[in-house]
Amino acid sequence: MTPAKLNKPVHVLKFGGTSVATPNLIRDAAQRIGQRRAAGCHVVCVVSAMGDTTDELNTLAQQLSSQPQRRELDVLLSAGEVQSMALLSIALTELGVPAISFTGQQGGIVTDDRHSEAKILRIDPDRVVEALHGDHVVVLAGFQGIDQHEEITTLGRGGSDTTAVAMAAALGAERCEILTDVPGVFTADPRLVPSAVQIEALSYDEMLEMANLGARVLHGRSVEIARRFNVPLVVASATEDRPGTRITGKGELMEEVVVRAVTDDRDVRKISILAVPDQPGIAARVFNVLGEFDINIRLIVQAQSHEGLNDITFIVPGSASLEESDLQRMVQEVGGESWLIDDDVALLNIVGEGISREPGIAGKIFSVLAEQEINIDLISSSNLVITCVVREKDLARGARSLHQALIETDTS
Ligand code: ADP
Ligand code: ASP
Ligand code: MG
């Protein structure tokens, strides 16, 4: 991607749903944008749908059908962002700031055709660049694009962050700011762990793990794009003028910590395929079936076989559309005996660059949970993360005690 040439630095500012939930908040956002432009930048704002609009639109569709067509759902949900982009542009113009709003299509966001989970293939930002040359603020609808047949697509829940970072990459922006209802990225979700503190700066890799493992403050794919194109990314408050959290390349980080954050995700389900023959190719068949449904698998566990049989367990997002008949088919295909679904599970993840170089860390995590009498259902670990699957009821207590032991008490 060759960034477009512009005469002033470009700042991309993304306003989340709560930050544009009312006309007053939209006016506040417009004021902030006007100030940024007055400081000598081109400004592109990416907006989410107002407040809970996306959920409300979804509910409307569900009232008419338990399985609305994904194409129509995308048309419907994209309307939320169209509403807020027009309102923000109206508010800017009212303040004397020249502005123009663009849908995903007008902004040149071209995606694949996977409705409700589309990936951005490329951006043709000609109209955006032209409007910036004309000294307008561009207000772009987040979360949406069009496929090769000009069908409207959406990028998955939380996808406006990805629109913002992708547009920042396409424009060679100086920075991309994700402005939201918290002042930055915290060491845990501040709603779950009140003693969580704001992180000043962290690496793309750490942020990517956090985002993919429940820290919904950023859409995981936005972090991937930021890392690939080296987009300087900041998460900050939409209402207060404070520095926020910088997400950057590892080399730019001064401090090195062992544990960066504890993240949680309760919106998951555990599926086990039981008594599968212990033969080559079986796991491949299970996951090929899952691949057909576009399901993102969070964690896979296959333990030591017993008497030629294995259980394969995996964690999928709660929203994964897997019917009982699909699981039945999977069991049949691999010659397994039966399957189990468990919705009463949650992920507790400990994330940090130092996890792999700190030998005692796993023991410490398990001791903390044992002291709390929290049973660990499954464990997985990688270079950057240790994940424990626990019961939902234990999630908050587990997150707070791990945060207390690993972050509030300095382990480095
Ligand atoms: P927006 O509508 O602005 O996109 P989101 O609701 O998607 O906002 O993301 C912001 C929310 O993310 C916060 O209100 C907070 O509860 C949650 N969150 C989860 N984990 C973290 C974390 N580690 N740091 C900050 N916020 C977090
Ligand atoms: N409005 C969409 C959602 O609620 C996209 C976003 O807010 O990023 O998921
Ligand atoms: Mg969000």
Tab-separated table of C-alpha atoms and ligand atoms in Angstrom:
chain	number	residue	atom	x	y	z
A	1	MET	CA	0.000	0.000	0.000
A	2	THR	CA	1.476	3.376	-1.015
A	3	PRO	CA	0.145	6.093	1.274
A	4	ALA	CA	-1.499	9.047	-0.410
A	5	LYS	CA	0.477	12.332	-0.584
A	6	LEU	CA	-0.991	15.165	1.464
A	7	ASN	CA	0.353	18.566	2.437
A	8	LYS	CA	-0.353	18.276	6.193
A	9	PRO	CA	-0.064	15.398	8.659
A	10	VAL	CA	-3.188	13.262	8.856
A	11	HIS	CA	-4.697	12.308	12.215
A	12	VAL	CA	-7.362	9.597	12.249
A	13	LEU	CA	-9.665	9.888	15.272
A	14	LYS	CA	-12.128	7.089	15.979
A	15	PHE	CA	-15.120	7.746	18.237
A	16	GLY	CA	-16.776	4.687	19.774
A	17	GLY	CA	-20.507	4.182	20.288
A	18	THR	CA	-20.759	5.552	23.842
A	19	SER	CA	-18.793	8.638	22.769
A	20	VAL	CA	-21.383	9.610	20.130
A	21	ALA	CA	-24.451	8.295	21.971
A	22	THR	CA	-26.289	11.644	22.235
A	23	PRO	CA	-26.448	14.931	20.286
A	24	ASN	CA	-24.499	16.619	23.112
A	25	LEU	CA	-21.717	14.051	22.913
A	26	ILE	CA	-21.621	14.407	19.130
A	27	ARG	CA	-21.273	18.172	19.585
A	28	ASP	CA	-18.416	17.635	22.085
A	29	ALA	CA	-16.694	15.314	19.616
A	30	ALA	CA	-17.116	17.908	16.857
A	31	GLN	CA	-15.496	20.541	19.060
A	32	ARG	CA	-12.526	18.328	19.722
A	33	ILE	CA	-12.150	17.545	16.032
A	34	GLY	CA	-12.308	21.259	15.182
A	35	GLN	CA	-9.478	21.949	17.652
A	36	ARG	CA	-7.333	19.241	16.124
A	37	ARG	CA	-7.876	20.652	12.649
A	38	ALA	CA	-7.074	24.170	13.896
A	39	ALA	CA	-3.745	22.793	15.196
A	40	GLY	CA	-2.747	22.193	11.579
A	41	CYS	CA	-3.742	18.629	10.753
A	42	HIS	CA	-5.962	16.930	8.266
A	43	VAL	CA	-8.543	15.041	10.315
A	44	VAL	CA	-10.368	11.863	9.348
A	45	CYS	CA	-12.920	10.758	11.958
A	46	VAL	CA	-14.250	7.243	12.020
A	47	VAL	CA	-17.514	6.775	13.888
A	48	SER	CA	-19.387	3.852	15.415
A	49	ALA	CA	-23.156	3.602	15.702
A	50	MET	CA	-24.691	5.702	18.506
A	51	GLY	CA	-24.843	3.936	21.906
A	52	ASP	CA	-26.542	0.558	21.656
A	53	THR	CA	-27.867	1.105	18.133
A	54	THR	CA	-26.154	-1.984	16.675
A	55	ASP	CA	-27.697	-4.214	19.364
A	56	GLU	CA	-31.086	-2.586	18.852
A	57	LEU	CA	-30.973	-3.126	15.099
A	58	ASN	CA	-29.997	-6.741	15.676
A	59	THR	CA	-32.927	-7.193	18.051
A	60	LEU	CA	-35.318	-5.762	15.474
A	61	ALA	CA	-34.153	-8.310	12.934
A	62	GLN	CA	-34.454	-11.146	15.475
A	63	GLN	CA	-38.067	-10.130	16.087
A	64	LEU	CA	-38.780	-10.943	12.459
A	65	SER	CA	-36.597	-14.002	11.979
A	66	SER	CA	-34.468	-16.279	14.130
A	67	GLN	CA	-32.015	-16.541	11.235
A	68	PRO	CA	-32.052	-13.347	9.197
A	69	GLN	CA	-30.071	-13.479	5.940
A	70	ARG	CA	-26.540	-12.313	6.621
A	71	ARG	CA	-26.658	-9.995	3.626
A	72	GLU	CA	-29.737	-8.180	4.927
A	73	LEU	CA	-28.331	-8.061	8.443
A	74	ASP	CA	-25.245	-6.287	7.102
A	75	VAL	CA	-27.400	-3.765	5.236
A	76	LEU	CA	-29.353	-3.171	8.439
A	77	LEU	CA	-26.394	-2.899	10.837
A	78	SER	CA	-24.447	-0.628	8.518
A	79	ALA	CA	-27.268	1.903	8.895
A	80	GLY	CA	-26.171	2.583	12.499
A	81	GLU	CA	-22.826	4.021	11.431
A	82	VAL	CA	-24.439	5.918	8.524
A	83	GLN	CA	-26.664	7.697	11.038
A	84	SER	CA	-23.768	8.794	13.244
A	85	MET	CA	-21.490	9.856	10.371
A	86	ALA	CA	-24.154	12.209	8.997
A	87	LEU	CA	-24.920	13.639	12.446
A	88	LEU	CA	-21.243	14.283	13.205
A	89	SER	CA	-20.771	15.969	9.853
A	90	ILE	CA	-23.829	18.155	10.523
A	91	ALA	CA	-22.444	19.075	13.967
A	92	LEU	CA	-19.037	19.965	12.489
A	93	THR	CA	-20.545	22.150	9.785
A	94	GLU	CA	-22.659	23.880	12.416
A	95	LEU	CA	-19.431	24.764	14.270
A	96	GLY	CA	-18.001	26.249	11.086
A	97	VAL	CA	-15.745	23.264	10.381
A	98	PRO	CA	-16.122	22.155	6.746
A	99	ALA	CA	-16.925	18.434	6.784
A	100	ILE	CA	-18.208	15.654	4.587
A	101	SER	CA	-19.382	12.196	5.578
A	102	PHE	CA	-18.665	9.013	3.627
A	103	THR	CA	-20.085	5.509	3.884
A	104	GLY	CA	-17.632	2.620	3.713
A	105	GLN	CA	-18.307	2.375	0.003
A	106	GLN	CA	-17.698	6.079	-0.604
A	107	GLY	CA	-14.548	5.871	1.503
A	108	GLY	CA	-13.241	3.073	-0.748
A	109	ILE	CA	-13.264	0.261	1.832
A	110	VAL	CA	-13.232	-2.934	-0.232
A	111	THR	CA	-13.705	-6.220	1.632
A	112	ASP	CA	-14.169	-9.911	0.924
A	113	ASP	CA	-17.744	-11.177	0.779
A	114	ARG	CA	-18.010	-12.837	4.190
A	115	HIS	CA	-21.044	-11.013	5.530
A	116	SER	CA	-20.825	-10.047	9.218
A	117	GLU	CA	-17.104	-10.971	9.443
A	118	ALA	CA	-15.680	-9.386	6.300
A	119	LYS	CA	-11.944	-8.660	5.988
A	120	ILE	CA	-10.650	-5.498	4.354
A	121	LEU	CA	-8.884	-6.373	1.086
A	122	ARG	CA	-7.857	-2.876	0.055
A	123	ILE	CA	-8.735	0.771	0.426
A	124	ASP	CA	-9.165	3.147	-2.526
A	125	PRO	CA	-9.093	6.417	-0.616
A	126	ASP	CA	-9.407	8.783	-3.622
A	127	ARG	CA	-12.538	10.548	-2.416
A	128	VAL	CA	-11.135	10.854	1.102
A	129	VAL	CA	-7.881	12.344	-0.202
A	130	GLU	CA	-9.758	14.726	-2.485
A	131	ALA	CA	-11.925	15.942	0.408
A	132	LEU	CA	-8.816	16.428	2.600
A	133	HIS	CA	-7.172	18.397	-0.212
A	134	GLY	CA	-10.295	20.555	-0.174
A	135	ASP	CA	-9.575	21.105	3.543
A	136	HIS	CA	-12.615	19.223	4.734
A	137	VAL	CA	-12.770	17.016	7.769
A	138	VAL	CA	-13.770	13.558	6.555
A	139	VAL	CA	-16.246	11.615	8.677
A	140	LEU	CA	-16.155	7.964	7.733
A	141	ALA	CA	-18.634	5.281	8.788
A	142	GLY	CA	-16.797	2.562	10.700
A	143	PHE	CA	-17.420	-1.184	10.582
A	144	GLN	CA	-18.558	-1.374	6.934
A	145	GLY	CA	-17.339	-1.827	3.400
A	146	ILE	CA	-18.416	-3.299	0.102
A	147	ASP	CA	-17.398	-6.521	-1.591
A	148	GLN	CA	-16.476	-7.015	-5.260
A	149	HIS	CA	-20.181	-7.037	-6.198
A	150	GLU	CA	-20.794	-3.747	-4.353
A	151	GLU	CA	-22.717	-5.582	-1.658
A	152	ILE	CA	-22.559	-3.996	1.797
A	153	THR	CA	-20.479	-5.964	4.296
A	154	THR	CA	-19.636	-5.455	7.970
A	155	LEU	CA	-16.357	-6.241	9.684
A	156	GLY	CA	-17.540	-7.990	12.859
A	157	ARG	CA	-18.530	-6.481	16.210
A	158	GLY	CA	-16.135	-3.775	17.314
A	159	GLY	CA	-14.915	-3.427	13.717
A	160	SER	CA	-14.865	0.377	13.574
A	161	ASP	CA	-11.420	0.273	15.187
A	162	THR	CA	-10.258	-1.749	12.188
A	163	THR	CA	-11.732	0.764	9.739
A	164	ALA	CA	-9.833	3.533	11.536
A	165	VAL	CA	-6.458	1.796	11.576
A	166	ALA	CA	-6.793	0.566	7.982
A	167	MET	CA	-7.647	4.071	6.760
A	168	ALA	CA	-4.734	5.470	8.802
A	169	ALA	CA	-2.429	2.983	7.042
A	170	ALA	CA	-3.841	3.851	3.609
A	171	LEU	CA	-3.315	7.569	4.226
A	172	GLY	CA	0.101	7.202	5.871
A	173	ALA	CA	-1.398	8.953	8.908
A	174	GLU	CA	0.870	10.368	11.604
A	175	ARG	CA	-1.322	8.748	14.251
A	176	CYS	CA	-4.540	6.883	14.784
A	177	GLU	CA	-6.399	7.583	18.019
A	178	ILE	CA	-9.099	5.269	19.305
A	179	LEU	CA	-11.182	7.532	21.521
A	180	THR	CA	-13.454	5.704	23.916
A	181	ASP	CA	-15.164	5.609	27.314
A	182	VAL	CA	-11.996	4.674	29.255
A	183	PRO	CA	-8.832	6.831	29.395
A	184	GLY	CA	-6.620	4.127	27.870
A	185	VAL	CA	-5.718	0.459	27.984
A	186	PHE	CA	-5.713	-0.833	31.560
A	187	THR	CA	-3.964	-3.737	33.270
A	188	ALA	CA	-7.397	-5.434	33.374
A	189	ASP	CA	-10.928	-4.445	32.425
A	190	PRO	CA	-11.503	-1.623	34.938
A	191	ARG	CA	-15.164	-2.656	35.160
A	192	LEU	CA	-14.163	-6.075	36.478
A	193	VAL	CA	-10.993	-5.212	38.404
A	194	PRO	CA	-11.408	-1.806	40.076
A	195	SER	CA	-7.713	-1.630	41.049
A	196	ALA	CA	-6.580	-1.914	37.395
A	197	VAL	CA	-4.314	0.930	36.292
A	198	GLN	CA	-3.713	2.564	32.950
A	199	ILE	CA	-0.767	1.316	30.900
A	200	GLU	CA	1.413	4.049	29.442
A	201	ALA	CA	2.708	2.066	26.478
A	202	LEU	CA	2.690	-1.542	25.302
A	203	SER	CA	3.791	-3.512	22.275
A	204	TYR	CA	1.598	-4.428	19.302
A	205	ASP	CA	2.131	-8.091	20.194
A	206	GLU	CA	0.943	-7.700	23.754
A	207	MET	CA	-2.046	-5.622	22.674
A	208	LEU	CA	-2.934	-8.152	20.000
A	209	GLU	CA	-3.043	-10.965	22.553
A	210	MET	CA	-5.074	-8.833	24.941
A	211	ALA	CA	-7.562	-7.834	22.245
A	212	ASN	CA	-7.976	-11.386	20.969
A	213	LEU	CA	-8.458	-12.652	24.508
A	214	GLY	CA	-11.254	-10.443	25.734
A	215	ALA	CA	-9.933	-6.861	26.115
A	216	ARG	CA	-12.595	-5.417	23.863
A	217	VAL	CA	-11.129	-1.920	24.131
A	218	LEU	CA	-9.553	-2.651	20.703
A	219	HIS	CA	-10.697	-4.896	17.858
A	220	GLY	CA	-7.976	-7.530	17.421
A	221	ARG	CA	-7.710	-7.049	13.669
A	222	SER	CA	-7.089	-3.325	14.106
A	223	VAL	CA	-3.965	-4.165	16.099
A	224	GLU	CA	-2.803	-6.623	13.441
A	225	ILE	CA	-3.072	-3.951	10.762
A	226	ALA	CA	-1.354	-1.371	12.986
A	227	ARG	CA	1.531	-3.799	13.521
A	228	ARG	CA	1.819	-4.700	9.844
A	229	PHE	CA	1.853	-1.087	8.627
A	230	ASN	CA	3.512	0.402	11.697
A	231	VAL	CA	0.621	2.754	12.421
A	232	PRO	CA	1.261	4.699	15.635
A	233	LEU	CA	-1.818	3.806	17.678
A	234	VAL	CA	-3.178	5.533	20.775
A	235	VAL	CA	-6.163	4.589	22.936
A	236	ALA	CA	-7.480	7.564	24.879
A	237	SER	CA	-10.554	9.138	26.427
A	238	ALA	CA	-13.098	10.622	24.022
A	239	THR	CA	-13.967	13.363	26.484
A	240	GLU	CA	-10.809	14.242	28.441
A	241	ASP	CA	-7.584	15.624	27.061
A	242	ARG	CA	-5.155	13.098	28.527
A	243	PRO	CA	-2.282	11.217	26.895
A	244	GLY	CA	-3.893	7.753	26.818
A	245	THR	CA	-1.994	4.542	26.024
A	246	ARG	CA	0.507	4.201	23.171
A	247	ILE	CA	0.685	0.937	21.262
A	248	THR	CA	3.957	0.677	19.482
A	249	GLY	CA	6.831	-1.481	18.258
A	250	LYS	CA	8.743	-3.385	20.939
A	251	GLY	CA	11.941	-1.450	20.307
A	252	GLU	CA	10.307	1.792	21.378
A	253	LEU	CA	9.351	0.536	24.829
A	254	MET	CA	11.613	1.590	27.667
A	255	GLU	CA	10.234	-0.570	30.428
A	256	GLU	CA	10.046	-4.305	30.350
A	257	VAL	CA	7.476	-6.040	32.455
A	258	VAL	CA	6.810	-9.697	33.112
A	259	VAL	CA	3.029	-9.506	33.287
A	260	ARG	CA	1.324	-6.712	31.410
A	261	ALA	CA	-2.337	-7.423	32.011
A	262	VAL	CA	-5.027	-9.884	33.006
A	263	THR	CA	-7.849	-10.215	30.498
A	264	ASP	CA	-11.119	-12.059	30.731
A	265	ASP	CA	-13.648	-13.403	28.290
A	266	ARG	CA	-16.930	-14.899	29.398
A	267	ASP	CA	-18.476	-14.921	25.957
A	268	VAL	CA	-17.100	-18.340	25.055
A	269	ARG	CA	-18.269	-21.950	24.914
A	270	LYS	CA	-16.394	-25.174	25.391
A	271	ILE	CA	-17.010	-28.041	22.997
A	272	SER	CA	-15.637	-31.531	23.452
A	273	ILE	CA	-15.678	-34.338	20.925
A	274	LEU	CA	-15.387	-37.505	22.966
A	275	ALA	CA	-13.728	-40.863	22.330
A	276	VAL	CA	-12.263	-40.088	18.929
A	277	PRO	CA	-9.945	-42.786	17.464
A	278	ASP	CA	-6.300	-41.850	17.995
A	279	GLN	CA	-5.317	-41.748	14.309
A	280	PRO	CA	-3.534	-39.274	12.058
A	281	GLY	CA	-5.814	-36.769	10.328
A	282	ILE	CA	-8.641	-36.819	12.872
A	283	ALA	CA	-7.923	-33.387	14.345
A	284	ALA	CA	-7.597	-32.017	10.812
A	285	ARG	CA	-11.096	-33.273	9.972
A	286	VAL	CA	-12.614	-31.711	13.116
A	287	PHE	CA	-11.058	-28.370	12.370
A	288	ASN	CA	-11.878	-28.486	8.686
A	289	VAL	CA	-15.538	-28.731	9.627
A	290	LEU	CA	-15.128	-25.784	11.994
A	291	GLY	CA	-13.372	-23.868	9.212
A	292	GLU	CA	-16.444	-24.301	6.999
A	293	PHE	CA	-18.403	-22.279	9.544
A	294	ASP	CA	-15.800	-19.489	9.700
A	295	ILE	CA	-15.333	-20.121	13.399
A	296	ASN	CA	-12.374	-18.634	15.144
A	297	ILE	CA	-11.011	-21.177	17.600
A	298	ARG	CA	-9.527	-19.677	20.744
A	299	LEU	CA	-7.941	-22.721	22.296
A	300	ILE	CA	-7.522	-26.395	21.472
A	301	VAL	CA	-6.661	-29.162	23.893
A	302	GLN	CA	-6.030	-32.768	23.054
A	303	ALA	CA	-4.684	-34.806	25.914
A	304	GLN	CA	-2.801	-38.103	26.082
A	305	SER	CA	-4.801	-40.900	24.433
A	306	HIS	CA	-6.267	-43.788	26.418
A	307	GLU	CA	-6.859	-47.201	24.870
A	308	GLY	CA	-6.594	-45.762	21.380
A	309	LEU	CA	-9.154	-43.023	22.025
A	310	ASN	CA	-8.847	-39.259	22.466
A	311	ASP	CA	-11.038	-36.383	23.588
A	312	ILE	CA	-10.600	-33.165	21.612
A	313	THR	CA	-11.722	-30.003	23.390
A	314	PHE	CA	-11.847	-26.521	21.962
A	315	ILE	CA	-13.084	-23.089	22.965
A	316	VAL	CA	-15.046	-21.018	20.469
A	317	PRO	CA	-16.641	-17.554	20.732
A	318	GLY	CA	-20.113	-17.595	22.304
A	319	SER	CA	-21.491	-16.143	19.091
A	320	ALA	CA	-20.205	-19.070	16.967
A	321	SER	CA	-23.159	-20.372	15.001
A	322	LEU	CA	-22.811	-24.097	15.615
A	323	GLU	CA	-26.010	-26.130	15.638
A	324	GLU	CA	-26.330	-29.505	17.355
A	325	SER	CA	-26.628	-31.057	13.906
A	326	ASP	CA	-23.206	-29.626	12.960
A	327	LEU	CA	-21.623	-31.217	16.014
A	328	GLN	CA	-23.365	-34.476	15.281
A	329	ARG	CA	-21.925	-34.389	11.770
A	330	MET	CA	-18.469	-33.670	13.144
A	331	VAL	CA	-18.681	-36.598	15.577
A	332	GLN	CA	-19.783	-38.911	12.774
A	333	GLU	CA	-17.102	-37.701	10.421
A	334	VAL	CA	-14.309	-38.494	12.879
A	335	GLY	CA	-15.835	-41.673	14.291
A	336	GLY	CA	-16.198	-40.201	17.772
A	337	GLU	CA	-18.712	-41.338	20.375
A	338	SER	CA	-20.457	-38.146	21.459
A	339	TRP	CA	-20.033	-34.456	22.124
A	340	LEU	CA	-20.505	-32.013	24.987
A	341	ILE	CA	-21.203	-28.278	24.993
A	342	ASP	CA	-20.501	-26.197	28.075
A	343	ASP	CA	-21.517	-22.536	28.105
A	344	ASP	CA	-20.635	-21.982	31.743
A	345	VAL	CA	-16.944	-21.348	31.072
A	346	ALA	CA	-14.761	-18.264	30.867
A	347	LEU	CA	-11.166	-17.486	29.942
A	348	LEU	CA	-8.733	-15.871	32.346
A	349	ASN	CA	-5.587	-14.813	30.477
A	350	ILE	CA	-2.318	-13.538	31.863
A	351	VAL	CA	-0.493	-11.569	29.166
A	352	GLY	CA	3.082	-10.280	29.107
A	353	GLU	CA	6.335	-10.312	27.158
A	354	GLY	CA	8.073	-11.824	30.187
A	355	ILE	CA	5.811	-14.861	30.614
A	356	SER	CA	8.128	-17.203	28.716
A	357	ARG	CA	11.324	-16.066	30.461
A	358	GLU	CA	9.942	-16.228	34.016
A	359	PRO	CA	9.945	-19.926	34.993
A	360	GLY	CA	8.031	-19.475	38.247
A	361	ILE	CA	5.117	-17.610	36.752
A	362	ALA	CA	2.865	-20.568	35.920
A	363	GLY	CA	3.239	-22.006	39.423
A	364	LYS	CA	2.392	-18.657	40.906
A	365	ILE	CA	-0.752	-18.310	38.794
A	366	PHE	CA	-1.992	-21.753	39.724
A	367	SER	CA	-1.257	-21.169	43.442
A	368	VAL	CA	-3.218	-17.922	43.409
A	369	LEU	CA	-6.218	-19.677	41.873
A	370	ALA	CA	-5.860	-22.624	44.238
A	371	GLU	CA	-5.887	-20.285	47.251
A	372	GLN	CA	-9.168	-18.922	45.932
A	373	GLU	CA	-10.425	-22.492	45.520
A	374	ILE	CA	-10.920	-21.856	41.823
A	375	ASN	CA	-10.844	-25.001	39.752
A	376	ILE	CA	-8.935	-24.775	36.469
A	377	ASP	CA	-10.708	-26.715	33.761
A	378	LEU	CA	-8.092	-26.324	30.994
A	379	ILE	CA	-4.711	-24.618	30.734
A	380	SER	CA	-2.841	-23.431	27.682
A	381	SER	CA	0.307	-21.391	27.371
A	382	SER	CA	2.275	-19.640	24.648
A	383	ASN	CA	5.158	-17.175	24.542
A	384	LEU	CA	3.021	-14.266	25.629
A	385	VAL	CA	0.006	-15.742	27.396
A	386	ILE	CA	-1.110	-18.272	29.950
A	387	THR	CA	-4.822	-19.041	29.671
A	388	CYS	CA	-6.912	-20.774	32.317
A	389	VAL	CA	-10.448	-21.903	31.583
A	390	VAL	CA	-12.577	-21.484	34.713
A	391	ARG	CA	-16.254	-21.414	35.679
A	392	GLU	CA	-17.993	-18.118	34.953
A	393	LYS	CA	-18.837	-17.581	38.613
A	394	ASP	CA	-15.111	-17.645	39.461
A	395	LEU	CA	-14.054	-15.191	36.773
A	396	ALA	CA	-14.230	-11.872	38.643
A	397	ARG	CA	-12.634	-13.296	41.812
A	398	GLY	CA	-9.919	-15.001	39.788
A	399	ALA	CA	-9.156	-11.867	37.763
A	400	ARG	CA	-8.930	-9.684	40.865
A	401	SER	CA	-6.690	-12.059	42.794
A	402	LEU	CA	-4.356	-12.648	39.831
A	403	HIS	CA	-4.169	-8.915	39.225
A	404	GLN	CA	-3.381	-8.358	42.871
A	405	ALA	CA	-0.665	-11.022	42.979
A	406	LEU	CA	0.994	-10.445	39.613
A	407	ILE	CA	0.556	-6.754	38.830
A	408	GLU	CA	-0.167	-4.857	42.038
A	409	THR	CA	2.671	-6.822	43.642
A	410	ASP	CA	5.590	-6.178	41.288
A	411	THR	CA	7.043	-9.459	40.037
A	412	SER	CA	9.863	-8.054	37.913
B	1	ADP	P1	-16.203	1.766	22.048
B	1	ADP	O1	-17.694	1.808	21.996
B	1	ADP	O2	-15.582	3.095	22.284
B	1	ADP	O3	-15.592	1.034	20.883
B	1	ADP	P2	-15.828	-0.574	23.719
B	1	ADP	O4	-16.969	-0.858	24.631
B	1	ADP	O5	-15.697	-1.395	22.491
B	1	ADP	O6	-15.854	0.976	23.377
B	1	ADP	O7	-14.440	-0.679	24.511
B	1	ADP	C1	-14.247	0.032	25.709
B	1	ADP	C2	-14.489	-0.888	26.907
B	1	ADP	O8	-13.505	-1.919	26.903
B	1	ADP	C3	-14.318	-0.235	28.240
B	1	ADP	O9	-15.500	0.388	28.673
B	1	ADP	C4	-13.870	-1.375	29.155
B	1	ADP	O10	-14.900	-1.849	30.005
B	1	ADP	C5	-13.517	-2.502	28.192
B	1	ADP	N1	-12.211	-3.094	28.478
B	1	ADP	C6	-11.976	-4.416	28.555
B	1	ADP	N2	-10.705	-4.649	28.848
B	1	ADP	C7	-10.088	-3.449	28.970
B	1	ADP	C8	-8.759	-3.049	29.266
B	1	ADP	N3	-7.792	-3.933	29.511
B	1	ADP	N4	-8.489	-1.715	29.300
B	1	ADP	C9	-9.457	-0.810	29.052
B	1	ADP	N5	-10.733	-1.138	28.777
B	1	ADP	C10	-11.059	-2.444	28.727
B	2	ASP	N1	-21.274	-0.603	15.832
B	2	ASP	C1	-20.505	-1.816	15.729
B	2	ASP	C2	-20.624	-2.601	17.018
B	2	ASP	O1	-21.344	-2.197	17.924
B	2	ASP	C3	-19.064	-1.553	15.377
B	2	ASP	C4	-18.269	-0.791	16.401
B	2	ASP	O2	-18.843	-0.151	17.290
B	2	ASP	O3	-17.042	-0.807	16.313
B	2	ASP	O4	-20.041	-3.633	17.131
B	3	MG	MG	-15.080	-0.985	20.497
